[in-house]
Coordinates of C-alpha atoms in Angstrom, one line a residue:
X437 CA -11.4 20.8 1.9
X438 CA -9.7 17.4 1.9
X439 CA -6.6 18.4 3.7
X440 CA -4.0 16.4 1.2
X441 CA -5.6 18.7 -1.5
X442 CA -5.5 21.6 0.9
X443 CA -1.5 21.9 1.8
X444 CA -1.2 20.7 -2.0
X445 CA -3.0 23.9 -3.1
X446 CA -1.1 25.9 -0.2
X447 CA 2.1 25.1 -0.7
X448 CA 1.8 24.2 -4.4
X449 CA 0.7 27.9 -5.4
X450 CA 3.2 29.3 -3.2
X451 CA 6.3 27.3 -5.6
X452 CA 5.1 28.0 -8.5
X453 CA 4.4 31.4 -7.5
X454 CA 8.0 31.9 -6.8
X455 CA 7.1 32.9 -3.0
X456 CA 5.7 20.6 7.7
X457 CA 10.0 14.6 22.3
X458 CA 8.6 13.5 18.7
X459 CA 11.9 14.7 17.4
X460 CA 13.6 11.1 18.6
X461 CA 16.6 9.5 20.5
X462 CA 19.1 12.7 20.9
X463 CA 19.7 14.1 24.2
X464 CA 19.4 17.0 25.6
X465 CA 23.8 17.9 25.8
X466 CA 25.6 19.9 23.4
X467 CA 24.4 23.3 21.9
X468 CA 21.0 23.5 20.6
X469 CA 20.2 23.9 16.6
X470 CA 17.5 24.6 15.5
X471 CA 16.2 22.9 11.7
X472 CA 13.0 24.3 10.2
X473 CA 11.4 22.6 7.2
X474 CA 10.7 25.0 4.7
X475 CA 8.3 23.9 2.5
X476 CA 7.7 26.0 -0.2
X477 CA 11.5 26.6 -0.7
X478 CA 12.1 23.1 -0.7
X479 CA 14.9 23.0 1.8
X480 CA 16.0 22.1 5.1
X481 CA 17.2 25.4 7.1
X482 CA 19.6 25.1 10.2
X483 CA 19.9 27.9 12.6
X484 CA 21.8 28.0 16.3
X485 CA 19.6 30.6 17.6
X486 CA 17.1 33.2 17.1
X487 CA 19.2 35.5 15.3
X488 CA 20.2 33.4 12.7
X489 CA 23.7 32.6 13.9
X490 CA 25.2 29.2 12.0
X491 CA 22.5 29.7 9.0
X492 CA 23.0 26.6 6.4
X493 CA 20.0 25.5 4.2
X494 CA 20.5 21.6 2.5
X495 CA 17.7 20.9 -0.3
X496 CA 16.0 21.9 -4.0
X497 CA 13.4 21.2 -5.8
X498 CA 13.1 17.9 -7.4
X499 CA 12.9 14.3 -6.7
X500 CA 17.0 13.3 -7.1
X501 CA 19.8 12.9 -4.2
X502 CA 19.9 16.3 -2.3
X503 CA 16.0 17.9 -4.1
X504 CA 12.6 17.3 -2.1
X505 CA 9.1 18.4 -2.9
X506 CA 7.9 19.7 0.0
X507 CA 9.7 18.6 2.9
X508 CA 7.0 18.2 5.6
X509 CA 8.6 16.6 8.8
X510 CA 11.6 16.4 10.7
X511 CA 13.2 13.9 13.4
X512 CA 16.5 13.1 14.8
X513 CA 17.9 9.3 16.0
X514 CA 20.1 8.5 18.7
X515 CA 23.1 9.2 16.6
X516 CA 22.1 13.3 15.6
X517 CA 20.9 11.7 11.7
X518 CA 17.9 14.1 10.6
X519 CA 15.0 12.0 9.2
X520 CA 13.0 13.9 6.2
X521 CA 9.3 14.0 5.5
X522 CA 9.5 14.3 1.3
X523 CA 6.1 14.7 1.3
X524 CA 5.0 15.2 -2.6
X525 CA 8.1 12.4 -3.1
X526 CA 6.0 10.2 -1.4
X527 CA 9.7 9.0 0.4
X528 CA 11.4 9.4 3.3
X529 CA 14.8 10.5 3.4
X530 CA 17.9 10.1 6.1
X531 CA 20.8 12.5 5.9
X532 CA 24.2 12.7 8.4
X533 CA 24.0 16.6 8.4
X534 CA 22.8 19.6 7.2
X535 CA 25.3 19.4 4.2
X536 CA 23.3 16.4 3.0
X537 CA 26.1 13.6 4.3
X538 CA 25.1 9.9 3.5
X539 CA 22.1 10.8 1.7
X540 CA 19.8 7.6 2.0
X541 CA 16.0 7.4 1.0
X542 CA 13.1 4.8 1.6
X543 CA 9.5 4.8 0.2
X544 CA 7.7 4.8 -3.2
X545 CA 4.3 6.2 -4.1
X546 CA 1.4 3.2 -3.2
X547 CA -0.2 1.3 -0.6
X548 CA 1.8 -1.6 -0.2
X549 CA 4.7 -2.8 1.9
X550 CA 7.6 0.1 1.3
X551 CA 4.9 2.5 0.1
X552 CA 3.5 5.8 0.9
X553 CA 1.0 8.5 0.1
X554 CA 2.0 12.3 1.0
X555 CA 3.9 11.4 4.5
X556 CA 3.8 13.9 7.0
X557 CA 5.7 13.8 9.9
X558 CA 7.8 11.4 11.4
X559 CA 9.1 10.0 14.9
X560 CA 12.2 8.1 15.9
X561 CA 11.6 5.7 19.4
X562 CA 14.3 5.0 22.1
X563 CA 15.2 2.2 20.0
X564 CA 15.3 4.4 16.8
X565 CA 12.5 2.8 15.2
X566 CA 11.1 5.1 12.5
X567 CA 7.1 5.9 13.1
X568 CA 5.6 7.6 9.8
X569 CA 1.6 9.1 9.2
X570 CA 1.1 7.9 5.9
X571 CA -1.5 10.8 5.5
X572 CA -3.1 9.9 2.2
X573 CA -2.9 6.0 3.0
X574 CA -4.8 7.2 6.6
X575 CA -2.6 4.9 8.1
X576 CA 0.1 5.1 10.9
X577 CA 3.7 2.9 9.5
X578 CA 6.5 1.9 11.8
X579 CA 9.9 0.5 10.5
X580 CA 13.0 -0.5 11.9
X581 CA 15.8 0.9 9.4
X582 CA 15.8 3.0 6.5
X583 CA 15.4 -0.6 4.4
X584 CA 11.5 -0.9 6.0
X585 CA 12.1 -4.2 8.1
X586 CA 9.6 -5.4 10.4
X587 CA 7.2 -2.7 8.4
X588 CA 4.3 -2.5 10.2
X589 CA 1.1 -0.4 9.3
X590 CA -1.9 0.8 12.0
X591 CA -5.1 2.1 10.3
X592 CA -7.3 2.8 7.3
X593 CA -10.0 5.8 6.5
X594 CA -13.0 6.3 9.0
X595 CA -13.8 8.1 12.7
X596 CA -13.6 4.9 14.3
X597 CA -11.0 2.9 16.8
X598 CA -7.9 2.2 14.3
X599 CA -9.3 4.4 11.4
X600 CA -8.2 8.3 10.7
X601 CA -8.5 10.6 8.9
X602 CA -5.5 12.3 7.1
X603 CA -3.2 11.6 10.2
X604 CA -0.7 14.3 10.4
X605 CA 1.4 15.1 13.4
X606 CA 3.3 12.3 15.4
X607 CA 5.2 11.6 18.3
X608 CA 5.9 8.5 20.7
X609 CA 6.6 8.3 24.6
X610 CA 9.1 6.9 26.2
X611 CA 7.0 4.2 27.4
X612 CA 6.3 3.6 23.3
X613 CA 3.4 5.1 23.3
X614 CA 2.5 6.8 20.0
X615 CA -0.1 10.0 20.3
X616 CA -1.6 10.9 16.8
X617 CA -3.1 14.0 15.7
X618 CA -6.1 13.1 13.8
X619 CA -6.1 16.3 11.5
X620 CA -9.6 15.3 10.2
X621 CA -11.1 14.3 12.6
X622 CA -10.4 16.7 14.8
X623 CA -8.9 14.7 17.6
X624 CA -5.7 13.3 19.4
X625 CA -5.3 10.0 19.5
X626 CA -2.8 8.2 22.0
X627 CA -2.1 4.0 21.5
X628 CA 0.2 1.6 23.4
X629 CA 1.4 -0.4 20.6
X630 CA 1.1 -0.5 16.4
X631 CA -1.5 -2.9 17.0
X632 CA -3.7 -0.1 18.9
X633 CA -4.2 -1.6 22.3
X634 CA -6.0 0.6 24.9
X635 CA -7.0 3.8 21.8
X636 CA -8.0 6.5 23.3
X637 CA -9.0 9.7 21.7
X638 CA -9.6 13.2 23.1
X639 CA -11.0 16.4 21.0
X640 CA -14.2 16.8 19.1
X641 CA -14.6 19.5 16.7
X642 CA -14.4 23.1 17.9
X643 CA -12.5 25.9 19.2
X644 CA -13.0 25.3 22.8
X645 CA -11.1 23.2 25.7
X646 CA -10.9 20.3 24.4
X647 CA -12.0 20.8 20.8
X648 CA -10.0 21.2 17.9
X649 CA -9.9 22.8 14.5
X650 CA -7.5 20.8 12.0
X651 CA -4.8 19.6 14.6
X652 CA -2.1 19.3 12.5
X653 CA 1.5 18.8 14.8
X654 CA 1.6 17.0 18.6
X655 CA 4.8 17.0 20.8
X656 CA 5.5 15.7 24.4
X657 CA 7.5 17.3 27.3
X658 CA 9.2 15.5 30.0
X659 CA 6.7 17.0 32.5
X660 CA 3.0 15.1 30.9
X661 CA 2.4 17.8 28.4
X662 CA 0.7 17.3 24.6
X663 CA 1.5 20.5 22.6
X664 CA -0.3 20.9 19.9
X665 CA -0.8 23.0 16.8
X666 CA -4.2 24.0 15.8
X667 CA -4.3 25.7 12.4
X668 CA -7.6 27.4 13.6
X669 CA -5.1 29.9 15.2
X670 CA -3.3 28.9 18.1
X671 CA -1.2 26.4 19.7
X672 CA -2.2 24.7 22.7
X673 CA -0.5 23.0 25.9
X674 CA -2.7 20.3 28.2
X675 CA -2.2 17.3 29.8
X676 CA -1.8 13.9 28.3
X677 CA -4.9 13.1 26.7
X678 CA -6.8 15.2 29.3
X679 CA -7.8 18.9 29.3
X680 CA -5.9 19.6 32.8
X681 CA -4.2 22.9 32.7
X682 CA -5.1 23.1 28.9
X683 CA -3.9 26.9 27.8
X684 CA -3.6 28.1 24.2
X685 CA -0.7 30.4 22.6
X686 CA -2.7 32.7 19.9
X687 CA -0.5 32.6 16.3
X688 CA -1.8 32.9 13.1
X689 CA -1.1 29.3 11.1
X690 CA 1.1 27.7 13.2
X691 CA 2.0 24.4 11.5
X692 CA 4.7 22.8 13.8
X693 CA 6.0 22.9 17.1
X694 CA 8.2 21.8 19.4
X695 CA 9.8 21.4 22.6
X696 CA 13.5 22.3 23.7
X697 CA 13.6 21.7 27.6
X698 CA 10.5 24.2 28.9
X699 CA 11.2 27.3 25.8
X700 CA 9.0 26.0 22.9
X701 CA 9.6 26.6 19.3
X702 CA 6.6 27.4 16.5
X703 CA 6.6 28.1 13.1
X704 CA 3.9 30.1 11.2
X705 CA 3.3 29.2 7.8
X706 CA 1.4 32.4 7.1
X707 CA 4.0 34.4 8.7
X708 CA 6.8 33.1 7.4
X709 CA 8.8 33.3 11.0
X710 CA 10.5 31.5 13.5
X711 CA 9.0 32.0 16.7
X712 CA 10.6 31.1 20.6
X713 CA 8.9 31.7 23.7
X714 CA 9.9 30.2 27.2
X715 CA 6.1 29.0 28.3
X716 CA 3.4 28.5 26.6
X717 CA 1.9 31.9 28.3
X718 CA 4.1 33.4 25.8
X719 CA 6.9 34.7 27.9
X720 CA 9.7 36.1 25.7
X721 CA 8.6 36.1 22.9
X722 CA 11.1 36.4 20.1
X723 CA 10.4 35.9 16.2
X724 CA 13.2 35.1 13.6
X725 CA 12.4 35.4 9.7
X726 CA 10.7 37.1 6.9
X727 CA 9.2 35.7 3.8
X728 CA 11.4 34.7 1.2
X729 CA 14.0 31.9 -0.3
X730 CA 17.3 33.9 0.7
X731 CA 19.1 34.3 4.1
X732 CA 16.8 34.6 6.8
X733 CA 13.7 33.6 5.2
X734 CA 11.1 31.5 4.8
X735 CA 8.7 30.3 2.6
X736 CA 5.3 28.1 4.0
X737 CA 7.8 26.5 6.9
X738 CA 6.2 23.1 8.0
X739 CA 8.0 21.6 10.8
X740 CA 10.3 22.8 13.6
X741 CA 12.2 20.3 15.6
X742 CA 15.5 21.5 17.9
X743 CA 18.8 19.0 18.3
X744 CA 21.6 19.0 20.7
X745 CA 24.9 17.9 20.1

């Protein structure tokens, strides 16, 4: 199944049956806390650790100030501002905190300049540029503010160099360059620039080294790691754009995850959890959550991104 009909079924059902380095410019000072997009509750949760301490939710359903539908991705800038997926909203939306401070929004529904399809998840660079995959556009966007200057789009649908296929997960190097997960197409892709110099791709379809089975979230680490969540069942570490050391974390739908120094951060949308471990071997393992819209739950989480200060 298409996947923009496939998380619009998934998450969809689960509403109205009452029932998503790519994080951007913050440091690594200050405490950690810990935000969670939770999908299906329409809300942004904040958490300082994996008991729950400091829990604060922002978000309802809708499409006015303070409502999303189906908040889908999550990114910070060099000032701690949280960048917002609104995936169904077909919008992205900038807030100051989690109590919804400065609420600003950019995006309508279309192709065009300004416009998006179902975004997905979104990056901030070192210079706090805001990278977007525009999912049902296939397309990769990059803008400098929250008023879309120097808008600038990368892609249309196909399996070719410069084409996806519902582009999902995001995240961009130091160096500025921007590694794709090519949900249907069942690769990574990794280019220097938004005009695709030197593309590269790894992955083919599979559930092998080096294969992939609907890749839908990519983050970096400081040491040349890609992590990356396979909804086939596991989450998987390797080198950058290369299988070296490539070693996969077993979970059930993971849908996001992220890095915080070496401990890594997953959420399950199946599970409805929080889970921390300290390695990818899954050392430590601890699991915060259970399914619901109250305190210390979640419905359908989508993204998981950890900010300091």
């Amino acid at each position: 199944m298409h996947f923009r009909f496939l998380v619009a079924a998934v998450l969809a059902a689960a509403i109205l049956g009452g029932c998503g380095g790519s994080g951007g410019g913050s440091n690594n000072s200050g405490p950690a806390h810990i935000f969670v997009a939770d999908g299906s509750n329409n809300r942004i949760v904040e958490v300082d650790d994996m008991t729950g301490a400091g829990w604060a939710t922002f978000g309802s359903l809708g499409s006015g100030t303070g409502q999303f539908d189906v908040p889908t991705g999550i990114a910070f800038d060099s000032l701690g501002r949280i960048y917002i997926c609104d995936y169904f909203n077909d919008r992205i939306v900038r807030i100051d905190d989690i109590n919804g401070t400065n609420w600003t929004e950019f995006g309508t529904s279309g192709s065009g300049t300004g416009q998006f399809v179902q975004p997905y998840k979104i990056a901030i660079d070192a210079l706090d540029r805001i990278y977007v995959t525009d999912s049902g556009n296939n397309r990769v966007v990059r803008f400098d503010d929250m008023n879309g200057s120097n808008w600038k789009t990368l892609g249309s649908s196909g399996s070719g160099t410069n084409q996806f296929s519902d582009p999902i997960g995001i995240a961009v190097a130091p160096n500025f360059q921007v590694y794709v997960s090519d949900f249907g197409n069942n690769r990574i892709v990794r280019m220097d620039d938004m005009n695709g110099s030197n593309w590269t791709t790894l992955g083919a379809s599979g559930s092998g080294t080096g294969q992939f089975n609907a890749a839908v979230d990519i983050s970096l680490d400081t040491h040349g790691h890609m992590l990356i969540c396979d909804r086939s069942g596991r989450v998987v570490q390797t080198g950058l754009m290369n299988t070296t050391g490539w070693t996969e974390l077993p979970m059930n739908l993971p849908q996001s995850a992220g890095y915080d120094g070496t401990k890594i951060y997953i959420v399950d949308q199946n599970d409805d959890v929080l889970t921390r471990v300290d390695s990818i071997a899954g050392d430590n393992l601890a699991t915060f959550g259970s399914t619901g819209s109250g305190t210390d739950q979640f419905d359908s989480p989508v993204a998981v991104r950890v900010k300091h200060g």
